[in-house]
Short mmCIF file of C-alpha atoms in Angstrom, two decimals:
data_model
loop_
_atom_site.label_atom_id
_atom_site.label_comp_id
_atom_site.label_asym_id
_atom_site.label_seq_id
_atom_site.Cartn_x
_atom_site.Cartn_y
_atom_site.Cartn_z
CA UNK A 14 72.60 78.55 157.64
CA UNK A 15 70.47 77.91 160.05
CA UNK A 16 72.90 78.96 163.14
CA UNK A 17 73.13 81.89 161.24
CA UNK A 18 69.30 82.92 161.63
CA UNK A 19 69.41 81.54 164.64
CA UNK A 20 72.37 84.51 165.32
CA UNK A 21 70.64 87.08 163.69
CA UNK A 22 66.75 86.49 165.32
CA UNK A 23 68.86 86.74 168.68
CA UNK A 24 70.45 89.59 167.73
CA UNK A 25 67.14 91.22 167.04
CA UNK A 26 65.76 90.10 170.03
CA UNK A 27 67.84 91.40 172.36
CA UNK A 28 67.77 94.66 170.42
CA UNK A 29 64.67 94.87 171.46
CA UNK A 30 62.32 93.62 168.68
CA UNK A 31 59.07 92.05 169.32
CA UNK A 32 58.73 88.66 169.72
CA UNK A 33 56.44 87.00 166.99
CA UNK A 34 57.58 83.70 166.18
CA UNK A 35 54.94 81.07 166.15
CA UNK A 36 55.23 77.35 167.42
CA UNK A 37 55.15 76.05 163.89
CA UNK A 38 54.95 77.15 160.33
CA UNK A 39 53.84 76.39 157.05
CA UNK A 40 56.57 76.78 155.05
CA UNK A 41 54.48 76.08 151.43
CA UNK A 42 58.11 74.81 149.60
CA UNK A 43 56.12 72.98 147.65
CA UNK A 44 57.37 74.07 143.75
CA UNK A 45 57.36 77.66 143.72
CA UNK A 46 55.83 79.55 141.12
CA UNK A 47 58.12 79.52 137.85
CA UNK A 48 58.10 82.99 138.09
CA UNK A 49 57.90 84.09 141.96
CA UNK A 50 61.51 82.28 142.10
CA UNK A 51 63.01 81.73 138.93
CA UNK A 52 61.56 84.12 136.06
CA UNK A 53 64.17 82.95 133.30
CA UNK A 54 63.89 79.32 134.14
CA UNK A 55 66.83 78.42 134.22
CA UNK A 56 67.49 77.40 138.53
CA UNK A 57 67.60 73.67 139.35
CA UNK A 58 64.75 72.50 141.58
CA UNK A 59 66.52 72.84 144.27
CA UNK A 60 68.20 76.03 143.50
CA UNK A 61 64.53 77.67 143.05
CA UNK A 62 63.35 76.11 146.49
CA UNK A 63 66.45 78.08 148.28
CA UNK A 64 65.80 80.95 146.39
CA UNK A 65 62.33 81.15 147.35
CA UNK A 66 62.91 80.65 150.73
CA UNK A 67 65.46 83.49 150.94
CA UNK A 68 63.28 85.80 149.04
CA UNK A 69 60.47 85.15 151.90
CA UNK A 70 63.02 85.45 154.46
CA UNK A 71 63.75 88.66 152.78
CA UNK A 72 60.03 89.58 152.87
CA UNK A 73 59.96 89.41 156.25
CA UNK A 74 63.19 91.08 157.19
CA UNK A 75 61.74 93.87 155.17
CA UNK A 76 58.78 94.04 157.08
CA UNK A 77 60.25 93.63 160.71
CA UNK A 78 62.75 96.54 159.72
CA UNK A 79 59.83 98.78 158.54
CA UNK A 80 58.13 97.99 161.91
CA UNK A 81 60.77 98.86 163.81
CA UNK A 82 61.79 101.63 166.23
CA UNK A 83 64.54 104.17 165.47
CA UNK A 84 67.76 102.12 166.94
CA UNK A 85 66.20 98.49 166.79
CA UNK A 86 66.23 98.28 162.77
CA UNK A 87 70.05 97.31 162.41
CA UNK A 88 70.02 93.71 163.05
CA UNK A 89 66.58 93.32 160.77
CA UNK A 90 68.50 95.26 158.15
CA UNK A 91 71.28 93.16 158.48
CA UNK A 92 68.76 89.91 158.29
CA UNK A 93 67.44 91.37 154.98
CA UNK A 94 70.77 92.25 153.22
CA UNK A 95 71.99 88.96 154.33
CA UNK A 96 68.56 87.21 152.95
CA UNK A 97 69.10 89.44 149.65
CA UNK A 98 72.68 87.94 149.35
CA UNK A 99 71.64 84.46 149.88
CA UNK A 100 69.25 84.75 146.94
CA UNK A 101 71.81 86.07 144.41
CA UNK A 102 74.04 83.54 145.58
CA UNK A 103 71.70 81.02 144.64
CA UNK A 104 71.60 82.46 141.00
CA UNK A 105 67.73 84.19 141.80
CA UNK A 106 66.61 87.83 141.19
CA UNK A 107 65.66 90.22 143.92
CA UNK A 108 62.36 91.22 144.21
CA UNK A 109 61.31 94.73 144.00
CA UNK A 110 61.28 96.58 147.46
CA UNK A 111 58.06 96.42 149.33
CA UNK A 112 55.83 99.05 147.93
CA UNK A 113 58.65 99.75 144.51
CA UNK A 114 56.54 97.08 142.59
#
């Protein structure tokens, strides 16, 4: 998973997107909130821990694509949908898009 990223930050990079990563990051994967990740309560803990992670990934994918230029969103699109996939494939529900709450 992670040489996926990996793939698709690159990909966004050399699209042209701005460069924002930090040196470190706090990550909070503590227990997420029952119902941030897992509203019917039913995920392992593990299972909610990937699914929240994906759903942040997806927050920011969301972001960087709404940030974006005309011709540098693809590969930040592509990050989200492939965030959004992740956290159905973990059994979690998609959020509501940014600003659909």
């Amino acid at each position: 998973r992670a040489g996926e990223l990996q793939g698709l930050v690159d990909a966004a990079l050399a699209a042209g997107a701005p460069d924002e990563r930090r040196g470190a990051y706090d990550l909070g994967m503590g227990e997420p909130a029952p119902d941030a990740a897992d509203p019917t309560g039913t995920l392992g803990p593990e299972q909610a821990v990937a699914v929240a992670a994906e759903r942040r990934l997806l927050a920011h994918w969301t972001s960087v694509a709404a940030a974006a230029r005309a011709g540098q969103r693809e590969a930040a699109v592509a990050a989200a949908e492939d965030a959004a996939e992740q956290v159905r494939a973990w059994g979690g529900q998609l959020p509501a898009l940014p600003g659909l709450d």
